[in-house]
Amino acid sequence: MEVDSQEQLQRKQSTYLSLDENFEIQKEVYRGQQYSQIYFARLHMMRTLLYSLVPNWKSHLPVCTVLELKEGKECIIFGTLYKHMKLKPCILDEYSKERSVAPLIKPHNFMHQDDYLVLEDESGRVKLGGTKLSTSVYVTGVVVALHGKETSAGAFFVEDVLEAGLPPQIKRPLKSREDKYVVFVSGLSIGRSSSNPLQFQLLVDHITGHLGDEEEQGLAAEIVHLVIVGNSVEISRGLLNGQNLASKDQSRLCEPFKELDILLTQIAASLPLDIMPGSSDPANFALPQQPLNRCLFPGSTTYNTFRSCTNPHCFELDSIRFLGTSGQNIDDLTKYSEAKDKLDFLERTLRWRHLAPTAPNTLGCYPFTDRDPFLIDSCPDVYFVGNQEKYETCLLKGLEGQLVRLICIPRFCETGVAVVLNMRNLECHALTFGTQISS
Amino acid sequence: MTHIETLGILEEIQAIVSDKLQVVSYKWLSRNFLVSSNVAKRLLAEFVEKHGSGLEVVYSLSGWLKNSPSNYHIQLVTRHKLSEAKQEYDGNCRADVYSVQVCIPEDPAAIWNTEFLQAEELFKQPAPVENCLRDNRFCGISASFVKRNVDGTPARVAAAQPNNAGISGPSKQNSSQTNAALPSQQNKVLQSSSKVAQHTPIMVKDVKSDGIGEVHNLAVKPSTDKKKTTSLPSNKNKDQNGKSSTGNGGSLATLLGRACTKPKCSSVPEVGSDSIQNFNGTADAQICAREAVEDENSDLDAYEVNFRRASYGEGNKKRRVVFDFSDEDENEDAVNLASPDLPKRKSLLGSEQDSKTLVSERPNSIVDKPNKDEVNVKEETMTDGEPNRSLREETSLVSKRTNGRNSVVKLESQLPETAPNKMDEVTDAAPNSTKRRKVIKTHIDDHGREVNEVVWEGEETEVKKVENHMPKKVGSGTTNAEANTVTNTTNRPTAPKRSPAVGSTAPSNPGGKAGNKKAGNAKDPKQGNILSFFKKA
């Protein structure tokens, strides 16, 4: 068997540029500030933007602030939406739930037919009426421009809405590329009793080029990057209830990390990988989540291919811009609004130009003082969200020629599905694994 | 590989599968016999041909699915389901032998288990070893751009972009501090010890004269956490700029660097690696590790305070120390969110102090304390959350004598149990501007480690002079112990006075006490009799 004579396949490479600086909070100083500043920064940035868009929309109407509204006068106002929700959980309910050792409460929707929207700017707020602005679509924190007039009841009757729309996209050079693939996987949940390590091992084997014949390994050699989108580890709730841990429990705490580290070592030895924190990972709760500490991965951090990244994560591969989160933003939208599928939520966040509009209202967020890092300035080419129920993808086309691939990445431990994206044509396919062998 | 070699391997596989009843997967085979994965698969296929009749074979089937065309499906199937499974695929699908075993286990993960144990073994080898797990040499794809840094420093990303998302800035500062003071050492353990020493210069310096024992207590992670140790120095040394002035940490780094380049620091590297083994899993090491980790995370304030302690500690015995976290900040009202929580920090410092305190308290035989004076109950105005700092100063002065952490731990155990919630102690301590005294409280922190914290407690019925600090401390400890029903006390002389504040801030924590109990019961014969303290008094 002359096996050693064949040429070993070379893995393809691509240039990586990280754009996570915006999401790092080390330079921030906390002076006890509250969230008004981040809202102000958001309103300010978005208002400037919307103001520039208004002439194309309805140039004949005057712009005024909320306090300057006069009854019957048609005008345009800018502001942040606030949705008053009857069923929105209050902190006391959440506190009482936290005290029990119950598992994570599955999010359900808090919408109610009595919800109403309010527009707020620096001067004041006004209740919104009319049917143009759908209460089920919008959430607190979205900045819009509204055309309408004040009614006798003191509410603002909305006749038209202007959202910021898709941000401008930097045109990619249209040279013919070779096939290069990026693999996305999320929700490994190592440490969960129901997780199947064999599945992830199969994924690792496939990507690193152990599995399959030469043809398959040739396909694998074209994978240039792996992104692990959050929730890689799950620590049993019983260990986290605030009680003191016996020493045997202490080792149970680290078991998932050791396992993950061994698997990541196998990957990092073969191709570049990014790991993002998720809601169940040991990272900070508030967005933007900071990178997982490198000491959690003592074996893998020695590789130059291993990168621990923030959540949200923005990077460029061969000048294709990727932007994505581990799912907290979309999950929050699911709780407070409705849409026909998750891709719809993704699209909305792009149109609102804000990754997480419900932060800091219902989504934990750092109280930035001078900026809102979740504003999307430049349209990404690939926009992904992790830890969703199923794999969904679509190609979004913008009015100015933007082309965005939206991807919902399912939880791997439940579905065994990873997503593979071809950077040449932004096409996606699923990479699924099955290990049902017992008869 | 030659025919004979092949036959030999096949024989071995036969033995392993049939006799040892082990699952032989191609991956396991490749790592065990040091052949590439492709060769291993062929070997398995040959084995199945020749000897596979009585055995179960699992195949890995991969290809594009028929029904959902954009789904590349890889699955494991048993031999008799192979042809059926192939129907699902569109066109050609590849089947390779995945594993051979005597019977199919109920849980598929059992197939993975042997392979994973092997991987774990490889993973646990010392870092400089390049084994087949670490360089992935048996796969079918070579990736020459992958670099692994073995001396503890993670290699920079190959595509060096200026704004690569690296680790946060403060860690860079930390690393510069580390680099500034100590030369990078090949031995990771020493690296870690020096690094930790870097971050806790006081501990290193103060304890130095005692010898290597303490330094190791404080500076070295237990061998069980060796891997983490590697990563810590690696993170630290990431920025190999020597005494570079990276941002805020620059001047501080040089100060700390100077502090640590004192000759005493050299005792750190001299420590033999065997002494590291002594402290597996002990609280101190964990605390040190935790400190190191947390320090790593931009705990500049702690460094600053550490440094001040270093400079103040030695000479100024009766110095009043005012702890102000925000002193060094550019913005006075800034609260450093990046640093660990206040309670945690206190625990850190407290734990540091504990080690020192215990170190200092330990020698019951040590009667004359030349620096007793300084061990006054400090009339310090302490800000909230700082009680431990003053203690540290005190303990640093008397810390030289200790050796052996067992005694330290034991002594801790004899001291009052503490509330798990350190905040109680803080709030109690803060309003008191009168005399305080140190009490050691133990509790289990968030990481599940037993933390011993020296806390100031208001003391109204102080009878003894403060000079007798050592006995008093123990005394107060015993009073609390008596007040606490669950404390593990072996020799409890009658305490001179009670400490109501202590009692009020020490709600029982059964878990913590259990932990203390364990520590307490292990009486170390080498430790002097605690009664000697009270005899002096």
mmCIF file of N, CA and C in Angstrom, chain A residues 256-343:
data_model
loop_
_atom_site.group_PDB
_atom_site.id
_atom_site.type_symbol
_atom_site.label_atom_id
_atom_site.label_comp_id
_atom_site.label_asym_id
_atom_site.label_seq_id
_atom_site.Cartn_x
_atom_site.Cartn_y
_atom_site.Cartn_z
ATOM 1 N N PRO A 256 -16.342 20.054 31.376
ATOM 2 C CA PRO A 256 -16.689 20.473 30.017
ATOM 3 C C PRO A 256 -15.595 21.290 29.354
ATOM 4 N N PHE A 257 -14.906 22.096 30.125
ATOM 5 C CA PHE A 257 -13.877 22.922 29.505
ATOM 6 C C PHE A 257 -12.710 22.089 29.031
ATOM 7 N N LYS A 258 -12.397 21.064 29.803
ATOM 8 C CA LYS A 258 -11.277 20.227 29.379
ATOM 9 C C LYS A 258 -11.625 19.507 28.088
ATOM 10 N N GLU A 259 -12.850 19.028 28.069
ATOM 11 C CA GLU A 259 -13.260 18.323 26.854
ATOM 12 C C GLU A 259 -13.249 19.269 25.665
ATOM 13 N N LEU A 260 -13.796 20.444 25.888
ATOM 14 C CA LEU A 260 -13.829 21.415 24.799
ATOM 15 C C LEU A 260 -12.423 21.782 24.372
ATOM 16 N N ASP A 261 -11.537 21.909 25.320
ATOM 17 C CA ASP A 261 -10.186 22.315 24.971
ATOM 18 C C ASP A 261 -9.491 21.253 24.121
ATOM 19 N N ILE A 262 -9.728 19.997 24.466
ATOM 20 C CA ILE A 262 -9.098 18.942 23.670
ATOM 21 C C ILE A 262 -9.636 18.980 22.252
ATOM 22 N N LEU A 263 -10.931 19.170 22.134
ATOM 23 C CA LEU A 263 -11.507 19.214 20.785
ATOM 24 C C LEU A 263 -11.036 20.453 20.038
ATOM 25 N N LEU A 264 -10.949 21.563 20.729
ATOM 26 C CA LEU A 264 -10.497 22.771 20.051
ATOM 27 C C LEU A 264 -9.034 22.667 19.660
ATOM 28 N N THR A 265 -8.268 21.951 20.463
ATOM 29 C CA THR A 265 -6.866 21.760 20.073
ATOM 30 C C THR A 265 -6.790 21.033 18.752
ATOM 31 N N GLN A 266 -7.648 20.034 18.606
ATOM 32 C CA GLN A 266 -7.621 19.293 17.347
ATOM 33 C C GLN A 266 -7.975 20.200 16.182
ATOM 34 N N ILE A 267 -8.909 21.104 16.420
ATOM 35 C CA ILE A 267 -9.301 21.999 15.339
ATOM 36 C C ILE A 267 -8.219 23.044 15.091
ATOM 37 N N ALA A 268 -7.749 23.641 16.175
ATOM 38 C CA ALA A 268 -6.793 24.738 16.010
ATOM 39 C C ALA A 268 -5.509 24.274 15.359
ATOM 40 N N ALA A 269 -5.219 22.987 15.519
ATOM 41 C CA ALA A 269 -4.001 22.470 14.885
ATOM 42 C C ALA A 269 -4.156 22.387 13.386
ATOM 43 N N SER A 270 -5.345 22.666 12.917
ATOM 44 C CA SER A 270 -5.598 22.421 11.519
ATOM 45 C C SER A 270 -6.087 23.642 10.757
ATOM 46 N N LEU A 271 -6.891 24.479 11.397
ATOM 47 C CA LEU A 271 -7.369 25.652 10.664
ATOM 48 C C LEU A 271 -7.724 26.736 11.659
ATOM 49 N N PRO A 272 -7.838 27.980 11.206
ATOM 50 C CA PRO A 272 -8.148 29.074 12.128
ATOM 51 C C PRO A 272 -9.569 28.931 12.654
ATOM 52 N N LEU A 273 -9.720 29.249 13.916
ATOM 53 C CA LEU A 273 -11.056 29.179 14.472
ATOM 54 C C LEU A 273 -11.313 30.352 15.389
ATOM 55 N N ASP A 274 -12.559 30.797 15.384
ATOM 56 C CA ASP A 274 -13.013 31.862 16.275
ATOM 57 C C ASP A 274 -14.019 31.248 17.215
ATOM 58 N N ILE A 275 -13.919 31.578 18.481
ATOM 59 C CA ILE A 275 -14.945 31.113 19.403
ATOM 60 C C ILE A 275 -15.584 32.312 20.071
ATOM 61 N N MET A 276 -16.892 32.356 20.016
ATOM 62 C CA MET A 276 -17.629 33.469 20.582
ATOM 63 C C MET A 276 -18.328 33.005 21.854
ATOM 64 N N PRO A 277 -18.501 33.887 22.815
ATOM 65 C CA PRO A 277 -19.262 33.492 23.996
ATOM 66 C C PRO A 277 -20.760 33.525 23.717
ATOM 67 N N GLY A 278 -21.489 32.762 24.478
ATOM 68 C CA GLY A 278 -22.933 32.762 24.328
ATOM 69 C C GLY A 278 -23.583 32.940 25.682
ATOM 70 N N SER A 279 -24.886 32.728 25.729
ATOM 71 C CA SER A 279 -25.577 33.001 26.981
ATOM 72 C C SER A 279 -25.235 31.985 28.050
ATOM 73 N N SER A 280 -24.824 30.799 27.664
ATOM 74 C CA SER A 280 -24.514 29.808 28.693
ATOM 75 C C SER A 280 -23.020 29.677 28.929
ATOM 76 N N ASP A 281 -22.235 30.488 28.294
ATOM 77 C CA ASP A 281 -20.788 30.396 28.461
ATOM 78 C C ASP A 281 -20.337 31.271 29.629
ATOM 79 N N PRO A 282 -19.195 30.953 30.194
ATOM 80 C CA PRO A 282 -18.692 31.773 31.298
ATOM 81 C C PRO A 282 -18.100 33.089 30.822
ATOM 82 N N ALA A 283 -18.970 33.938 30.379
ATOM 83 C CA ALA A 283 -18.545 35.277 29.994
ATOM 84 C C ALA A 283 -19.506 36.236 30.678
ATOM 85 N N ASN A 284 -19.297 37.503 30.520
ATOM 86 C CA ASN A 284 -20.212 38.444 31.164
ATOM 87 C C ASN A 284 -21.595 38.343 30.544
ATOM 88 N N PHE A 285 -22.571 38.730 31.324
ATOM 89 C CA PHE A 285 -23.947 38.588 30.868
ATOM 90 C C PHE A 285 -24.323 39.680 29.884
ATOM 91 N N ALA A 286 -23.910 40.926 30.195
ATOM 92 C CA ALA A 286 -24.374 42.034 29.390
ATOM 93 C C ALA A 286 -23.664 42.045 28.050
ATOM 94 N N LEU A 287 -24.417 42.442 27.041
ATOM 95 C CA LEU A 287 -23.792 42.615 25.735
ATOM 96 C C LEU A 287 -22.986 43.897 25.778
ATOM 97 N N PRO A 288 -21.960 44.068 25.030
ATOM 98 C CA PRO A 288 -21.283 43.041 24.247
ATOM 99 C C PRO A 288 -20.474 42.106 25.138
ATOM 100 N N GLN A 289 -20.684 40.820 24.954
ATOM 101 C CA GLN A 289 -19.965 39.854 25.772
ATOM 102 C C GLN A 289 -18.494 39.882 25.388
ATOM 103 N N GLN A 290 -17.668 39.840 26.389
ATOM 104 C CA GLN A 290 -16.235 39.904 26.139
ATOM 105 C C GLN A 290 -15.708 38.518 25.799
ATOM 106 N N PRO A 291 -14.568 38.464 25.177
ATOM 107 C CA PRO A 291 -14.055 37.154 24.752
ATOM 108 C C PRO A 291 -13.876 36.219 25.945
ATOM 109 N N LEU A 292 -14.101 34.960 25.711
ATOM 110 C CA LEU A 292 -13.862 33.960 26.747
ATOM 111 C C LEU A 292 -12.402 34.005 27.129
ATOM 112 N N ASN A 293 -12.177 33.883 28.398
ATOM 113 C CA ASN A 293 -10.815 34.010 28.875
ATOM 114 C C ASN A 293 -9.936 32.898 28.329
ATOM 115 N N ARG A 294 -8.770 33.253 27.923
ATOM 116 C CA ARG A 294 -7.904 32.268 27.303
ATOM 117 C C ARG A 294 -7.443 31.193 28.270
ATOM 118 N N CYS A 295 -7.518 31.484 29.525
ATOM 119 C CA CYS A 295 -7.080 30.443 30.453
ATOM 120 C C CYS A 295 -8.055 29.289 30.496
ATOM 121 N N LEU A 296 -9.233 29.459 29.927
ATOM 122 C CA LEU A 296 -10.156 28.336 29.853
ATOM 123 C C LEU A 296 -9.689 27.313 28.832
ATOM 124 N N PHE A 297 -8.840 27.743 27.949
ATOM 125 C CA PHE A 297 -8.387 26.855 26.875
ATOM 126 C C PHE A 297 -6.872 26.778 26.872
ATOM 127 N N PRO A 298 -6.307 26.170 27.887
ATOM 128 C CA PRO A 298 -4.839 26.210 27.947
ATOM 129 C C PRO A 298 -4.158 25.497 26.793
ATOM 130 N N GLY A 299 -4.820 24.471 26.288
ATOM 131 C CA GLY A 299 -4.170 23.768 25.186
ATOM 132 C C GLY A 299 -4.306 24.506 23.873
ATOM 133 N N SER A 300 -5.473 25.073 23.657
ATOM 134 C CA SER A 300 -5.722 25.667 22.342
ATOM 135 C C SER A 300 -5.115 27.046 22.176
ATOM 136 N N THR A 301 -4.939 27.775 23.283
ATOM 137 C CA THR A 301 -4.466 29.146 23.090
ATOM 138 C C THR A 301 -3.033 29.195 22.612
ATOM 139 N N THR A 302 -2.343 28.070 22.688
ATOM 140 C CA THR A 302 -0.965 28.114 22.216
ATOM 141 C C THR A 302 -0.896 28.216 20.701
ATOM 142 N N TYR A 303 -2.006 27.985 20.048
ATOM 143 C CA TYR A 303 -1.992 28.033 18.586
ATOM 144 C C TYR A 303 -2.290 29.435 18.096
ATOM 145 N N ASN A 304 -1.638 29.781 17.017
ATOM 146 C CA ASN A 304 -1.905 31.098 16.448
ATOM 147 C C ASN A 304 -3.221 31.116 15.698
ATOM 148 N N THR A 305 -3.814 29.978 15.546
ATOM 149 C CA THR A 305 -5.078 29.924 14.818
ATOM 150 C C THR A 305 -6.279 30.070 15.734
ATOM 151 N N PHE A 306 -6.041 30.096 17.012
ATOM 152 C CA PHE A 306 -7.149 30.149 17.959
ATOM 153 C C PHE A 306 -7.434 31.598 18.325
ATOM 154 N N ARG A 307 -8.691 31.982 18.182
ATOM 155 C CA ARG A 307 -9.049 33.347 18.558
ATOM 156 C C ARG A 307 -10.296 33.306 19.415
ATOM 157 N N SER A 308 -10.219 33.989 20.526
ATOM 158 C CA SER A 308 -11.408 34.130 21.357
ATOM 159 C C SER A 308 -11.997 35.500 21.043
ATOM 160 N N CYS A 309 -13.250 35.538 20.690
ATOM 161 C CA CYS A 309 -13.828 36.776 20.165
ATOM 162 C C CYS A 309 -15.009 37.237 20.995
ATOM 163 N N THR A 310 -15.407 38.470 20.733
ATOM 164 C CA THR A 310 -16.534 39.039 21.454
ATOM 165 C C THR A 310 -17.846 38.539 20.847
ATOM 166 N N ASN A 311 -18.906 38.837 21.571
ATOM 167 C CA ASN A 311 -20.229 38.616 21.014
ATOM 168 C C ASN A 311 -20.951 39.925 21.123
ATOM 169 N N PRO A 312 -21.324 40.622 20.107
ATOM 170 C CA PRO A 312 -21.284 40.284 18.691
ATOM 171 C C PRO A 312 -19.873 40.249 18.112
ATOM 172 N N HIS A 313 -19.756 39.608 17.009
ATOM 173 C CA HIS A 313 -18.443 39.393 16.399
ATOM 174 C C HIS A 313 -18.486 39.904 14.964
ATOM 175 N N CYS A 314 -17.484 40.695 14.639
ATOM 176 C CA CYS A 314 -17.427 41.240 13.283
ATOM 177 C C CYS A 314 -16.024 41.022 12.760
ATOM 178 N N PHE A 315 -15.929 40.457 11.588
ATOM 179 C CA PHE A 315 -14.598 40.213 11.047
ATOM 180 C C PHE A 315 -14.689 40.166 9.536
ATOM 181 N N GLU A 316 -13.531 40.214 8.932
ATOM 182 C CA GLU A 316 -13.472 40.157 7.476
ATOM 183 C C GLU A 316 -12.553 39.032 7.059
ATOM 184 N N LEU A 317 -13.019 38.268 6.108
ATOM 185 C CA LEU A 317 -12.196 37.206 5.561
ATOM 186 C C LEU A 317 -12.082 37.483 4.080
ATOM 187 N N ASP A 318 -10.853 37.686 3.612
ATOM 188 C CA ASP A 318 -10.693 38.014 2.198
ATOM 189 C C ASP A 318 -11.616 39.167 1.818
ATOM 190 N N SER A 319 -11.693 40.143 2.678
ATOM 191 C CA SER A 319 -12.511 41.355 2.520
ATOM 192 C C SER A 319 -14.006 41.091 2.404
ATOM 193 N N ILE A 320 -14.452 39.947 2.791
ATOM 194 C CA ILE A 320 -15.893 39.724 2.931
ATOM 195 C C ILE A 320 -16.231 39.957 4.389
ATOM 196 N N ARG A 321 -17.213 40.811 4.622
ATOM 197 C CA ARG A 321 -17.486 41.188 6.002
ATOM 198 C C ARG A 321 -18.532 40.266 6.597
ATOM 199 N N PHE A 322 -18.203 39.755 7.764
ATOM 200 C CA PHE A 322 -19.108 38.891 8.513
ATOM 201 C C PHE A 322 -19.516 39.616 9.785
ATOM 202 N N LEU A 323 -20.769 39.489 10.131
ATOM 203 C CA LEU A 323 -21.236 40.068 11.380
ATOM 204 C C LEU A 323 -22.228 39.102 11.981
ATOM 205 N N GLY A 324 -22.127 38.851 13.280
ATOM 206 C CA GLY A 324 -23.095 37.929 13.852
ATOM 207 C C GLY A 324 -23.073 37.935 15.355
ATOM 208 N N THR A 325 -24.093 37.328 15.919
ATOM 209 C CA THR A 325 -24.196 37.244 17.367
ATOM 210 C C THR A 325 -24.525 35.809 17.759
ATOM 211 N N SER A 326 -24.441 35.573 19.052
ATOM 212 C CA SER A 326 -24.742 34.228 19.538
ATOM 213 C C SER A 326 -26.219 34.018 19.809
ATOM 214 N N GLY A 327 -27.028 34.970 19.451
ATOM 215 C CA GLY A 327 -28.461 34.713 19.513
ATOM 216 C C GLY A 327 -29.243 35.506 20.524
ATOM 217 N N GLN A 328 -28.562 36.168 21.465
ATOM 218 C CA GLN A 328 -29.341 36.843 22.499
ATOM 219 C C GLN A 328 -30.215 37.955 21.909
ATOM 220 N N ASN A 329 -29.714 38.655 20.914
ATOM 221 C CA ASN A 329 -30.488 39.775 20.369
ATOM 222 C C ASN A 329 -31.752 39.270 19.676
ATOM 223 N N ILE A 330 -31.617 38.224 18.903
ATOM 224 C CA ILE A 330 -32.783 37.717 18.190
ATOM 225 C C ILE A 330 -33.750 37.048 19.160
ATOM 226 N N ASP A 331 -33.223 36.366 20.135
ATOM 227 C CA ASP A 331 -34.119 35.747 21.121
ATOM 228 C C ASP A 331 -34.919 36.799 21.838
ATOM 229 N N ASP A 332 -34.303 37.938 22.093
ATOM 230 C CA ASP A 332 -35.042 38.988 22.773
ATOM 231 C C ASP A 332 -36.117 39.569 21.866
ATOM 232 N N LEU A 333 -35.792 39.707 20.612
ATOM 233 C CA LEU A 333 -36.813 40.189 19.682
ATOM 234 C C LEU A 333 -37.973 39.211 19.612
ATOM 235 N N THR A 334 -37.657 37.949 19.685
ATOM 236 C CA THR A 334 -38.714 36.937 19.648
ATOM 237 C C THR A 334 -39.663 37.100 20.817
ATOM 238 N N LYS A 335 -39.120 37.537 21.923
ATOM 239 C CA LYS A 335 -39.978 37.688 23.091
ATOM 240 C C LYS A 335 -40.889 38.890 22.998
ATOM 241 N N TYR A 336 -40.435 39.909 22.329
ATOM 242 C CA TYR A 336 -41.185 41.166 22.386
ATOM 243 C C TYR A 336 -41.793 41.590 21.074
ATOM 244 N N SER A 337 -41.660 40.775 20.061
ATOM 245 C CA SER A 337 -42.329 41.107 18.806
ATOM 246 C C SER A 337 -42.562 39.790 18.084
ATOM 247 N N GLU A 338 -43.161 39.867 16.932
ATOM 248 C CA GLU A 338 -43.354 38.624 16.209
ATOM 249 C C GLU A 338 -43.041 38.804 14.741
ATOM 250 N N ALA A 339 -42.690 37.675 14.150
ATOM 251 C CA ALA A 339 -42.349 37.663 12.733
ATOM 252 C C ALA A 339 -42.564 36.251 12.247
ATOM 253 N N LYS A 340 -42.557 36.089 10.959
ATOM 254 C CA LYS A 340 -42.870 34.748 10.470
ATOM 255 C C LYS A 340 -41.697 33.801 10.644
ATOM 256 N N ASP A 341 -40.490 34.286 10.617
ATOM 257 C CA ASP A 341 -39.374 33.416 10.959
ATOM 258 C C ASP A 341 -38.200 34.261 11.455
ATOM 259 N N LYS A 342 -37.174 33.562 11.886
ATOM 260 C CA LYS A 342 -36.056 34.280 12.486
ATOM 261 C C LYS A 342 -35.322 35.147 11.475
ATOM 262 N N LEU A 343 -35.375 34.722 10.239
ATOM 263 C CA LEU A 343 -34.701 35.519 9.217
ATOM 264 C C LEU A 343 -35.343 36.894 9.116
#
